[in-house]
Structure formats: C-alpha cells, structure tokens
Amino acid sequence: MPIKLTLQSTSQESNILGLSRDDLFSLVSDFETQPKRASMRVNQLWSWIYCYGMSSFDNMTNLDKDLRSKLQKVFNISRPAIEKKEVSNDGTIKYLFRLNDQSKIETVFIPEEKRSTLCISSQVGCTLNCSFCHTGTQKLVRNLSSQEIVGQVIAVYDDLGLWEKKRVNSSNSSCFEIITNIVFMGMGEPLLNYEEVKKACSILMDNKGLDFSRRRITLSTAGIVPKIKLAHEEIRCMIAISLHATENKTRDILVPINKKWNLEQLLGSLRDDIKLRNSERVTFEYVMLDGINDTKEDAHRLVRLLQGLPSKINLIPFNNWTGSQYKRSSLDRINAFRDIIIKSRLPSPIRKPRGEDIMAACGQLKSNSVKEEASI
Ligand code: SAH
C-alpha cells in the first residue's frame, strides 16, 4: 500500500530515497493534482535520482523553480554517511556507513576482471548466530529500511563517480567503473527483512533508473523456508542458499535456523516451489571448515542430497576472524571435495577470498566501530 506523505503531515525534512514509485506519486500529488502531470513529475524525479544521482532538488532543471523550492523545503535525498573507507591491496573496497540513528553497517565493492559486485547489508547485525560468521557476534540488530538498502548503492555510485559512466555507455566501461552485480551477502538475513528488501529490489531493478536485471541481483539466505518461495515469485531475483552442511546434526550447529527448518524441509521446498527457467540453477554456498564439513563423505552426501535439483555449489574457503573456533580447510581438501562434486556434473567453483586484509571477505563483516566505541 502506498504511504501517504504530505506537506501538511511532514513537519521535518524527510528522505525520498528508497520510496517506491507509488509512494512518490502520492507525495507529488500534493503539488500536482492532475494525475497525468503527477506521473510525469514522478518520472522526472526518478530519472534525476536514479540516473543522475542528484542529491538535491536545485539542479533538477525540468521541474519548475517553485516546485523545486517547495520540495527542497520539506524533503531531502540524502545518503548514508561514509564513516570509513578501506581499500584492500586486491582492489576490494569496504565502506563503513553511519545511519541516521548512528548505527553502522558495512558494504563491500569487489571489482573483478569481467564483473564488479557490490555486497550490501540488509540488517544492522544479524539474529541468526551462525557459529562461523563474524556478523552474528554483533550485539546490536535491527532491520534496514529500503532507503538504507538503496542508499548503500547510491552512496557507492557517488563515491566512485559512477553516475556518468552508467549513463554514457556502461558496455564500454571497465568493471572498475561500473557495478554489474548486487548481492545481499553483507550483514543480516535479507529474508527476515522481507518487505523492505523487496521494495529496495524493485527500485534497483527499475529499468528507468538503476536498471539491474533480476539475474544480476542475488539474495543470499540461511534458509527462511516460507520466504524463499515468496521471494522467488515476487522479487524474482536470484537466490543463493547458505547450505554449509549435509547432515542436520552439523547444520544445527553451523546454521542454527536449521532447527526451525531442517535440510529436508529446505530442499523439499526448493524442489517443489522454485520454478527454474531454462539453464537456471539453484546456487548453494558451502563454507569449507577444517574437519567439520569437508570430508569426502560430506561431498558424496551433498551430491545425493541435491540429486534432481539443478544446482551450482560455491565452495567458500572459511574466512577467519579473531575469536572464531574454526579453521579453513586445506586447499587439498577443498580440491578433493570439489572433484567429487564436479564428477557428478555439478558446477562447483571455489570462491576466491577478497579483501581479507581489510576484513571485507564473506562473513567477516561486523561494525568494528561498535567494539571501538564500547572500549573507549
Ligand atoms: N544471512 C545471509 C546472508 C549473509 S552472509 C546468509 O546466511 O546467506 C553471506 C554468506 O557468507 C553466507 O553464505 C554465509 O554463510 C557466508 N559466511 C559467513 N561467515 C563466513 C566466513 N567466516 N567465511 C566464509 N563465509 C562466511
């Protein structure tokens, strides 16, 4: 349902970033009573915000001055503030953003040869307590609004100067100059913040704006089973499942949400509810933990579990963090595991850890600032 934001009811400035087109329409209708004109205004605003990256109404030259100044008085288009930016020696960039309530979140830009991925957060912290994940040790947890989710993308576009390159001709730009993919693999469980993530995705996918295709957005989940089907039908982006174990007794420890929805329920739902299109596969993530889930028996069990389900298994070498009880499996062990999976004709790339020197790799995110502030 569109929210009603009116000039009358808004005494403070409020941010229009992350509003749906319906929300914006409702807002603009206060100034433009004719629906046709209001919808033209929405298109204009949308283009300024999501194609030109405008952070103020001043230079929106096709809106008349009076309207601009009215908008400027009441609304803003502000982004999360960059509290800290670290650049890894492999080119990965980790941003620590400060939100309006002073909470901190992290976002990671990962340039590669043929693509560049922005890894975004969906929550401050995470409630799932996966035993190998650093984010789970952070105390403070809350959902992010769609504004804060989209805001991460916009703020990185600003910081890296990507707006013009995006508009001019993204096919000619190198991957260091554009963002090709977005993954919800930062802090938080996106499917526990379903509505805001859905709204954010519709903005990211809008083809008159940021224009990320559904195949270039991946939502990673620890397995919130009822929401997987919904996300597949409604959001329609790619979904990756954090599997990490082949037996319930191990998965209960690694990914405790397994006690609520176990392997049989998770895989049953993927088989029954996900309608894959031609050549599409379900992506699984499998973190390689020394002596925990990395034996040849595990690999064979994994192949059996996934029988009949078109799958791709990303093997993620464990990324260490201080205080963790786990160790990364040796490369030999990872390769042996992979060979078994590949023999059964399932693609099984080994993910190259990125940004480890700045603690930006998968599962290493945690607003260190929370710790720093607490220790002052
Ligand atoms: N909550 C979501 C998304 C965030 S985590 C999920 O569970 O999928 C993104 C991915 O990083 C998940 O597959 C997660 O299991 C993995 N991960 C977490 N900690 C890790 C670590 N220390 N090393 C490697 N991968 C890790």
Coordinates of C-alpha atoms and ligand atoms in Angstrom, one line a residue:
M1 CA 0.0 0.0 0.0
P2 CA 1.5 3.4 -0.9
I3 CA 2.3 5.5 2.1
K4 CA 0.8 9.0 2.3
L5 CA 3.5 11.6 2.7
T6 CA 2.0 15.1 2.6
L7 CA 3.5 18.5 3.0
Q8 CA 1.0 19.1 5.8
S9 CA 1.7 16.0 7.8
T10 CA 5.5 16.3 7.5
S11 CA 6.9 18.8 9.8
Q12 CA 10.5 17.7 9.4
E13 CA 12.6 17.1 6.3
S14 CA 12.3 13.6 5.1
N15 CA 14.2 11.5 2.7
I16 CA 12.6 10.5 -0.6
L17 CA 15.4 8.0 -1.4
G18 CA 14.1 4.4 -1.4
L19 CA 10.5 5.4 -1.9
S20 CA 8.6 3.3 -4.4
R21 CA 7.1 4.9 -7.5
D22 CA 3.7 4.7 -5.8
D23 CA 5.0 6.4 -2.7
L24 CA 6.5 9.2 -4.8
F25 CA 3.3 9.6 -6.8
S26 CA 1.3 10.0 -3.6
L27 CA 3.8 12.6 -2.4
V28 CA 3.9 14.5 -5.7
S29 CA 0.1 14.5 -6.0
D30 CA 0.0 17.2 -3.2
F31 CA 1.7 19.6 -5.7
E32 CA 0.3 18.3 -9.0
T33 CA -3.4 17.4 -8.6
Q34 CA -3.7 16.2 -12.2
P35 CA -2.7 12.5 -12.2
K36 CA -1.0 12.8 -15.7
R37 CA 1.2 15.6 -14.6
A38 CA 1.9 14.0 -11.2
S39 CA 3.1 10.9 -13.0
M40 CA 5.3 12.9 -15.3
R41 CA 6.8 14.5 -12.2
V42 CA 7.5 11.1 -10.8
N43 CA 9.3 10.1 -13.9
Q44 CA 11.4 13.2 -13.9
L45 CA 12.3 12.9 -10.2
W46 CA 13.1 9.2 -10.7
S47 CA 15.5 9.9 -13.5
W48 CA 17.3 12.7 -11.6
I49 CA 17.6 10.5 -8.5
Y50 CA 18.5 7.1 -10.1
C51 CA 20.1 8.0 -13.4
Y52 CA 21.9 11.3 -12.5
G53 CA 22.5 10.7 -8.8
M54 CA 21.2 14.1 -7.8
S55 CA 21.3 14.6 -4.0
S56 CA 19.4 17.9 -4.1
F57 CA 16.4 19.4 -6.0
D58 CA 18.3 22.5 -7.0
N59 CA 19.6 21.3 -10.3
M60 CA 16.5 19.4 -11.5
T61 CA 16.2 21.8 -14.3
N62 CA 13.0 20.4 -15.9
L63 CA 11.0 20.9 -12.7
D64 CA 9.8 24.5 -12.3
K65 CA 11.5 26.6 -9.7
D66 CA 8.5 26.9 -7.4
L67 CA 8.1 23.2 -7.2
R68 CA 11.9 22.7 -6.6
S69 CA 11.9 25.1 -3.7
K70 CA 8.8 23.5 -2.2
L71 CA 10.4 20.1 -2.4
Q72 CA 13.7 21.3 -1.1
K73 CA 12.0 22.8 2.0
V74 CA 10.4 19.5 3.1
F75 CA 12.3 16.7 1.6
N76 CA 15.9 15.6 1.1
I77 CA 17.7 12.9 -0.9
S78 CA 20.4 12.1 1.5
R79 CA 22.7 9.1 1.6
P80 CA 24.2 7.1 4.4
A81 CA 27.4 8.9 5.6
I82 CA 30.7 7.3 4.9
E83 CA 32.3 6.8 8.3
K84 CA 35.3 4.9 7.0
K85 CA 36.6 3.6 3.7
E86 CA 39.3 1.0 3.4
V87 CA 40.9 -0.2 0.2
S88 CA 42.4 -3.7 0.0
N89 CA 45.5 -4.5 -1.9
D90 CA 43.4 -6.6 -4.3
G91 CA 41.2 -3.5 -5.1
T92 CA 38.2 -4.5 -2.9
I93 CA 36.8 -1.5 -1.0
K94 CA 35.0 -1.8 2.3
Y95 CA 32.7 1.0 3.4
L96 CA 31.5 1.6 6.9
F97 CA 28.3 3.7 6.7
R98 CA 26.8 5.6 9.5
L99 CA 23.0 5.8 9.5
N100 CA 20.7 8.5 11.0
D101 CA 20.3 6.7 14.3
Q102 CA 24.2 6.3 14.4
S103 CA 24.1 2.5 13.7
K104 CA 26.8 1.3 11.5
I105 CA 26.7 -1.1 8.5
E106 CA 29.2 -2.3 6.0
T107 CA 29.1 -2.6 2.2
V108 CA 31.8 -4.1 0.1
F109 CA 32.7 -3.3 -3.6
I110 CA 34.5 -6.2 -5.3
P111 CA 36.0 -5.5 -8.7
E112 CA 36.9 -8.5 -10.9
E113 CA 38.0 -8.8 -14.5
K114 CA 34.6 -9.4 -16.0
R115 CA 32.2 -8.1 -13.4
S116 CA 32.1 -6.0 -10.3
T117 CA 29.9 -6.8 -7.4
L118 CA 28.5 -4.7 -4.6
C119 CA 27.8 -6.7 -1.5
I120 CA 25.2 -4.9 0.5
S121 CA 23.7 -5.3 4.0
S122 CA 20.0 -5.9 4.8
Q123 CA 20.2 -5.5 8.6
V124 CA 22.4 -3.9 11.2
G125 CA 24.0 -7.1 12.7
C126 CA 22.2 -10.4 12.3
T127 CA 20.0 -12.5 14.6
L128 CA 20.8 -15.9 13.2
N129 CA 24.1 -16.6 15.1
C130 CA 25.7 -18.9 12.5
S131 CA 28.6 -20.2 14.5
F132 CA 31.3 -19.4 11.9
C133 CA 30.1 -15.9 11.0
H134 CA 31.6 -12.8 12.5
T135 CA 28.5 -10.6 11.9
G136 CA 26.5 -12.9 14.3
T137 CA 28.6 -11.8 17.2
Q138 CA 27.5 -8.2 16.9
K139 CA 25.0 -7.3 19.6
L140 CA 23.0 -4.5 18.0
V141 CA 20.5 -5.8 15.5
R142 CA 17.7 -4.0 13.5
N143 CA 16.2 -4.2 10.1
L144 CA 17.3 -1.6 7.5
S145 CA 14.7 0.4 5.6
S146 CA 14.5 0.3 1.8
Q147 CA 16.0 3.8 1.9
E148 CA 19.1 2.5 3.8
I149 CA 19.4 -0.5 1.5
V150 CA 19.2 1.5 -1.7
G151 CA 21.2 4.3 0.0
Q152 CA 24.2 2.0 0.2
V153 CA 24.2 1.5 -3.6
I154 CA 23.7 5.2 -4.3
A155 CA 26.5 6.2 -1.9
V156 CA 28.9 3.9 -3.6
Y157 CA 27.9 5.3 -7.0
D158 CA 28.6 8.8 -5.6
D159 CA 31.9 7.9 -4.0
L160 CA 33.3 6.0 -7.1
G161 CA 31.9 8.6 -9.5
L162 CA 29.9 6.0 -11.4
W163 CA 26.8 8.0 -12.5
E164 CA 28.2 9.4 -15.7
K165 CA 29.8 6.1 -16.7
K166 CA 26.5 4.4 -16.1
R167 CA 24.6 6.8 -18.3
V168 CA 27.1 7.2 -21.1
N169 CA 27.7 3.6 -22.1
S170 CA 28.2 1.0 -19.5
S171 CA 29.1 -1.6 -22.0
N172 CA 32.3 0.3 -22.8
S173 CA 33.3 0.8 -19.2
S174 CA 35.7 -1.5 -17.4
C175 CA 34.4 -3.3 -14.4
F176 CA 36.3 -1.0 -12.2
E177 CA 34.0 1.8 -13.5
I178 CA 30.5 0.2 -13.0
I179 CA 28.7 -2.1 -10.7
T180 CA 27.4 -5.1 -12.7
N181 CA 26.0 -7.2 -9.8
I182 CA 24.5 -6.7 -6.4
V183 CA 24.5 -9.4 -3.8
F184 CA 22.7 -9.4 -0.4
M185 CA 25.6 -11.1 1.3
G186 CA 26.7 -8.3 3.7
M187 CA 25.3 -8.0 7.2
G188 CA 22.0 -9.5 8.0
E189 CA 19.4 -12.1 6.8
P190 CA 17.5 -10.5 3.9
L191 CA 14.5 -12.8 4.2
L192 CA 13.9 -11.7 7.8
N193 CA 13.5 -8.2 6.4
Y194 CA 11.4 -9.2 3.5
E195 CA 9.2 -6.2 2.8
E196 CA 12.0 -3.6 2.8
V197 CA 14.3 -5.9 0.8
K198 CA 11.5 -6.4 -1.8
K199 CA 10.9 -2.7 -2.0
A200 CA 14.6 -2.0 -2.4
C201 CA 14.9 -4.6 -5.1
S202 CA 12.1 -3.1 -7.1
I203 CA 13.9 0.2 -7.1
L204 CA 17.2 -1.4 -8.0
M205 CA 15.6 -3.2 -10.9
D206 CA 13.5 -0.3 -12.2
N207 CA 14.5 -0.1 -15.9
K208 CA 14.2 3.7 -16.0
G209 CA 16.6 4.0 -13.1
L210 CA 19.4 1.9 -11.8
D211 CA 18.2 -0.9 -14.0
F212 CA 19.8 -4.0 -12.5
S213 CA 18.3 -7.1 -14.2
R214 CA 16.8 -9.8 -12.0
R215 CA 19.7 -12.1 -12.9
R216 CA 22.2 -9.6 -11.5
I217 CA 20.8 -9.4 -8.1
T218 CA 21.3 -12.3 -5.7
L219 CA 19.7 -12.6 -2.3
S220 CA 21.6 -15.0 0.0
T221 CA 19.6 -16.7 2.7
A222 CA 20.4 -19.1 5.5
G223 CA 17.1 -20.8 4.7
I224 CA 13.9 -18.9 5.8
V225 CA 11.9 -21.5 4.0
P226 CA 8.4 -19.8 3.7
K227 CA 10.0 -16.7 2.4
I228 CA 12.1 -18.4 -0.3
K229 CA 9.1 -19.3 -2.4
L230 CA 7.7 -15.8 -1.9
A231 CA 10.9 -14.1 -2.9
H232 CA 11.2 -16.3 -6.0
E233 CA 7.7 -15.4 -7.1
E234 CA 7.5 -11.7 -6.0
I235 CA 11.1 -10.3 -6.1
R236 CA 12.2 -12.7 -8.9
C237 CA 15.9 -12.1 -8.3
M238 CA 18.4 -14.9 -8.0
I239 CA 18.5 -16.8 -4.7
A240 CA 21.5 -18.4 -3.1
I241 CA 21.1 -20.8 -0.2
S242 CA 23.7 -21.0 2.6
L243 CA 23.8 -24.8 3.0
H244 CA 27.2 -25.4 4.7
A245 CA 26.4 -29.0 5.9
T246 CA 24.9 -32.2 4.6
E247 CA 23.5 -33.5 7.9
N248 CA 21.1 -31.9 10.3
K249 CA 23.3 -32.5 13.3
T250 CA 26.1 -30.5 11.8
R251 CA 23.9 -27.8 10.2
D252 CA 22.0 -27.3 13.6
I253 CA 25.3 -26.1 15.0
L254 CA 26.6 -24.1 12.0
V255 CA 23.3 -22.6 10.9
P256 CA 21.0 -22.8 13.9
I257 CA 17.9 -21.7 11.9
N258 CA 18.2 -25.3 10.7
K259 CA 16.4 -26.3 13.9
K260 CA 13.4 -24.5 12.7
W261 CA 13.6 -25.5 9.0
N262 CA 15.8 -28.5 8.5
L263 CA 17.6 -29.8 5.5
E264 CA 14.6 -32.0 4.3
Q265 CA 12.2 -29.0 4.6
L266 CA 14.7 -26.7 2.9
L267 CA 15.5 -28.9 0.0
G268 CA 11.9 -30.1 -0.3
S269 CA 10.7 -26.6 -0.7
L270 CA 13.4 -25.8 -3.3
R271 CA 12.3 -28.8 -5.3
D272 CA 8.6 -28.1 -5.0
D273 CA 8.4 -24.4 -5.0
I274 CA 11.1 -23.0 -7.2
K275 CA 10.3 -23.0 -10.9
L276 CA 13.6 -22.8 -12.6
R277 CA 13.8 -21.3 -16.1
N278 CA 16.0 -22.8 -18.9
S279 CA 19.5 -23.3 -17.7
E280 CA 18.9 -21.7 -14.3
R281 CA 20.3 -23.4 -11.2
V282 CA 19.8 -23.0 -7.5
T283 CA 23.0 -21.7 -6.1
F284 CA 24.3 -23.1 -2.8
E285 CA 27.0 -21.7 -0.7
Y286 CA 29.2 -24.1 1.3
V287 CA 31.8 -22.8 3.6
M288 CA 34.8 -25.1 3.9
L289 CA 35.6 -25.7 7.6
D290 CA 38.5 -27.9 8.5
G291 CA 37.4 -31.2 10.0
I292 CA 33.8 -30.1 10.3
N293 CA 32.0 -30.4 6.9
D294 CA 34.8 -31.1 4.4
T295 CA 35.2 -34.9 4.2
K296 CA 34.8 -37.0 1.0
E297 CA 31.7 -38.5 2.7
D298 CA 30.3 -35.0 3.0
A299 CA 30.9 -34.4 -0.7
H300 CA 29.2 -37.6 -1.7
R301 CA 26.3 -36.9 0.7
L302 CA 26.0 -33.4 -0.8
V303 CA 25.7 -34.9 -4.3
R304 CA 23.0 -37.3 -3.1
L305 CA 21.1 -34.5 -1.4
L306 CA 21.0 -32.4 -4.5
Q307 CA 20.1 -35.2 -6.9
G308 CA 17.5 -34.0 -9.4
L309 CA 17.8 -30.3 -8.4
P310 CA 19.7 -28.3 -11.0
S311 CA 22.4 -26.8 -8.7
K312 CA 25.6 -24.9 -8.5
I313 CA 27.7 -25.1 -5.4
N314 CA 30.0 -22.2 -4.5
L315 CA 32.7 -23.5 -2.2
I316 CA 33.8 -20.7 0.2
P317 CA 37.1 -21.1 2.0
F318 CA 36.4 -20.1 5.6
N319 CA 37.4 -16.5 6.3
N320 CA 39.0 -16.3 9.7
W321 CA 38.2 -13.8 12.4
T322 CA 39.6 -13.3 15.9
G323 CA 37.9 -15.5 18.4
S324 CA 36.5 -17.9 15.9
Q325 CA 36.6 -21.6 16.8
Y326 CA 37.0 -22.8 13.1
K327 CA 39.8 -23.1 10.7
R328 CA 39.9 -23.0 6.9
S329 CA 40.1 -26.4 5.2
S330 CA 43.4 -27.0 3.3
L331 CA 43.4 -26.4 -0.4
D332 CA 44.0 -30.2 -1.0
R333 CA 40.8 -30.9 1.0
I334 CA 38.8 -28.3 -0.8
N335 CA 40.0 -29.6 -4.2
A336 CA 39.2 -33.2 -3.3
F337 CA 35.7 -32.1 -2.2
R338 CA 35.3 -30.2 -5.4
D339 CA 36.4 -33.1 -7.6
I340 CA 33.7 -35.3 -6.2
I341 CA 31.0 -32.7 -6.9
I342 CA 32.3 -32.0 -10.4
K343 CA 32.3 -35.7 -11.3
S344 CA 28.5 -35.6 -10.7
R345 CA 28.4 -32.8 -13.3
L346 CA 27.5 -30.0 -10.8
P347 CA 29.4 -26.8 -11.3
S348 CA 31.4 -26.1 -8.2
P349 CA 33.6 -23.0 -8.3
I350 CA 35.9 -22.2 -5.4
R351 CA 35.3 -18.6 -4.3
K352 CA 38.5 -16.6 -4.2
P353 CA 38.6 -14.7 -0.8
R354 CA 38.6 -11.0 -1.5
G355 CA 39.6 -8.1 0.8
E356 CA 40.8 -10.3 3.6
D357 CA 43.5 -7.8 4.6
I358 CA 40.7 -5.3 5.5
M359 CA 38.3 -7.9 6.9
A360 CA 35.9 -7.4 4.0
A361 CA 35.6 -11.1 3.0
C362 CA 32.4 -13.1 3.3
G363 CA 31.3 -13.4 6.9
Q364 CA 34.0 -11.1 8.3
L365 CA 31.7 -8.0 8.4
K366 CA 30.9 -6.6 11.7
S367 CA 30.8 -2.9 12.5
N368 CA 34.1 -2.8 14.4
S369 CA 33.2 0.7 15.4
V370 CA 30.7 -0.8 17.8
K371 CA 33.6 -2.5 19.5
E372 CA 35.8 0.5 19.3
E373 CA 33.2 2.8 20.8
A374 CA 32.5 0.3 23.6
S375 CA 36.1 0.1 24.5
I376 CA 36.7 3.8 24.9
Ligands
SAH1 N1 22.3 -14.2 6.1 C1 22.5 -14.5 4.7 C2 23.5 -13.5 4.0 C3 24.7 -13.0 4.8 S1 26.2 -14.0 4.8 C4 23.0 -15.9 4.6 O1 23.2 -16.6 5.6 O2 23.1 -16.4 3.5 C5 26.7 -14.3 3.2 C6 27.5 -15.6 3.0 O3 28.7 -15.6 3.7 C7 26.7 -16.8 3.6 O4 26.7 -17.9 2.8 C8 27.4 -17.0 4.9 O5 27.1 -18.3 5.4 C9 28.8 -16.8 4.5 N2 29.8 -16.7 5.6 C10 29.5 -16.2 6.8 N3 30.6 -16.2 7.5 C11 31.6 -16.7 6.8 C12 33.0 -16.9 7.0 N4 33.6 -16.6 8.1 N5 33.7 -17.4 6.0 C13 33.2 -17.7 4.8 N6 31.9 -17.5 4.5 C14 31.1 -17.0 5.5

